[in-house]
Amino acid sequence: MSKSKFTLIYYYVPEDKDDPEFPNAFGVNMAIDDIRLPDIRSMFPLEGEYIFRFKYKANNTVVWMDINEESKIPFYNSKIIMKATRISWTSQRRPV
């Protein structure tokens, strides 16, 4: 993958009626290969609690993968594309 230190992460929130064909995006100052789920949780731009699933192609089938905290983020067409399912409007994040 690319060695760029900036990555766009594409996402949509089904509960907000976002169109997955025209996702939202936020940028992180990290190489795409270095990003893990805790990084996404801490930098995600919307308040609330979310379940993050990542778009991936397996055996010519598009799937949405759940991953554990330390797994590499799966790519789809060399991008990070995720579905952010809101489970709560309030956040359990603690200030850093």
Short mmCIF file of C-alpha atoms in Angstrom, two decimals:
data_model
loop_
_atom_site.label_atom_id
_atom_site.label_comp_id
_atom_site.label_asym_id
_atom_site.label_seq_id
_atom_site.Cartn_x
_atom_site.Cartn_y
_atom_site.Cartn_z
CA MET A 1 0.00 0.00 0.00
CA SER A 2 0.91 3.66 -0.11
CA LYS A 3 3.46 5.18 2.26
CA SER A 4 1.50 8.45 2.54
CA LYS A 5 1.12 9.74 6.09
CA PHE A 6 -2.41 11.01 5.38
CA THR A 7 -5.43 8.76 4.82
CA LEU A 8 -9.05 9.50 4.03
CA ILE A 9 -11.49 7.17 5.76
CA TYR A 10 -14.84 6.88 4.01
CA TYR A 11 -17.98 6.10 6.01
CA TYR A 12 -21.73 6.20 6.04
CA VAL A 13 -24.26 6.08 8.85
CA PRO A 14 -27.33 4.01 7.86
CA GLU A 15 -29.48 5.58 10.62
CA ASP A 16 -28.90 9.03 9.08
CA LYS A 17 -30.08 7.77 5.68
CA ASP A 18 -26.60 8.38 4.25
CA ASP A 19 -26.15 7.04 0.73
CA PRO A 20 -23.37 4.41 0.67
CA GLU A 21 -22.64 5.39 -2.94
CA PHE A 22 -21.70 8.90 -1.75
CA PRO A 23 -19.97 8.38 1.61
CA ASN A 24 -18.76 10.96 4.09
CA ALA A 25 -15.04 11.11 4.82
CA PHE A 26 -12.58 12.23 7.46
CA GLY A 27 -8.81 12.45 7.29
CA VAL A 28 -6.20 11.04 9.64
CA ASN A 29 -2.50 11.82 9.71
CA MET A 30 -1.45 8.18 9.56
CA ALA A 31 -0.36 5.78 6.85
CA ILE A 32 -3.23 3.53 5.78
CA ASP A 33 -1.34 0.38 6.88
CA ASP A 34 -0.87 1.73 10.42
CA ILE A 35 -4.52 2.50 11.20
CA ARG A 36 -6.26 0.24 13.73
CA LEU A 37 -9.77 0.22 15.17
CA PRO A 38 -8.82 2.20 18.32
CA ASP A 39 -7.47 4.97 16.04
CA ILE A 40 -10.75 5.12 14.16
CA ARG A 41 -12.77 5.15 17.40
CA SER A 42 -10.72 8.04 18.80
CA MET A 43 -10.75 10.14 15.60
CA PHE A 44 -14.27 9.46 14.35
CA PRO A 45 -15.85 12.92 13.88
CA LEU A 46 -19.39 12.18 15.12
CA GLU A 47 -20.53 12.05 18.74
CA GLY A 48 -22.07 8.86 20.03
CA GLU A 49 -21.25 5.18 20.20
CA TYR A 50 -20.90 3.22 16.97
CA ILE A 51 -20.28 -0.26 15.66
CA PHE A 52 -17.78 -0.05 12.80
CA ARG A 53 -17.87 -2.57 9.96
CA PHE A 54 -15.44 -2.48 7.06
CA LYS A 55 -16.14 -3.12 3.40
CA TYR A 56 -14.09 -5.95 1.95
CA LYS A 57 -14.20 -8.18 -1.11
CA ALA A 58 -13.84 -11.91 -0.44
CA ASN A 59 -14.15 -14.43 -3.27
CA ASN A 60 -15.75 -11.80 -5.54
CA THR A 61 -18.39 -11.06 -2.89
CA VAL A 62 -18.60 -7.75 -1.02
CA VAL A 63 -18.89 -8.26 2.74
CA TRP A 64 -18.91 -6.02 5.83
CA MET A 65 -16.32 -7.25 8.33
CA ASP A 66 -16.28 -6.82 12.09
CA ILE A 67 -12.70 -6.75 13.37
CA ASN A 68 -11.00 -6.86 16.75
CA GLU A 69 -9.09 -3.95 18.25
CA GLU A 70 -5.63 -4.86 16.93
CA SER A 71 -6.52 -6.29 13.51
CA LYS A 72 -5.42 -4.56 10.36
CA ILE A 73 -8.24 -2.59 8.80
CA PRO A 74 -9.44 -4.34 5.62
CA PHE A 75 -9.28 -2.34 2.39
CA TYR A 76 -11.76 -2.14 -0.46
CA ASN A 77 -10.26 -0.88 -3.73
CA SER A 78 -7.25 0.39 -1.73
CA LYS A 79 -9.48 2.52 0.54
CA ILE A 80 -10.92 2.21 4.02
CA ILE A 81 -14.70 2.21 3.66
CA MET A 82 -16.83 1.63 6.72
CA LYS A 83 -20.40 1.44 7.87
CA ALA A 84 -20.84 3.25 11.20
CA THR A 85 -23.96 1.93 12.90
CA ARG A 86 -25.03 4.23 15.72
CA ILE A 87 -25.93 2.41 18.93
CA SER A 88 -26.17 5.49 21.16
CA TRP A 89 -26.26 9.28 20.74
CA THR A 90 -24.02 9.69 23.80
CA SER A 91 -20.33 8.91 23.80
CA GLN A 92 -18.41 6.91 26.34
CA ARG A 93 -15.14 8.50 25.14
CA ARG A 94 -12.92 9.89 27.81
CA PRO A 95 -10.94 13.07 27.16
CA VAL A 96 -7.31 12.38 26.27
#
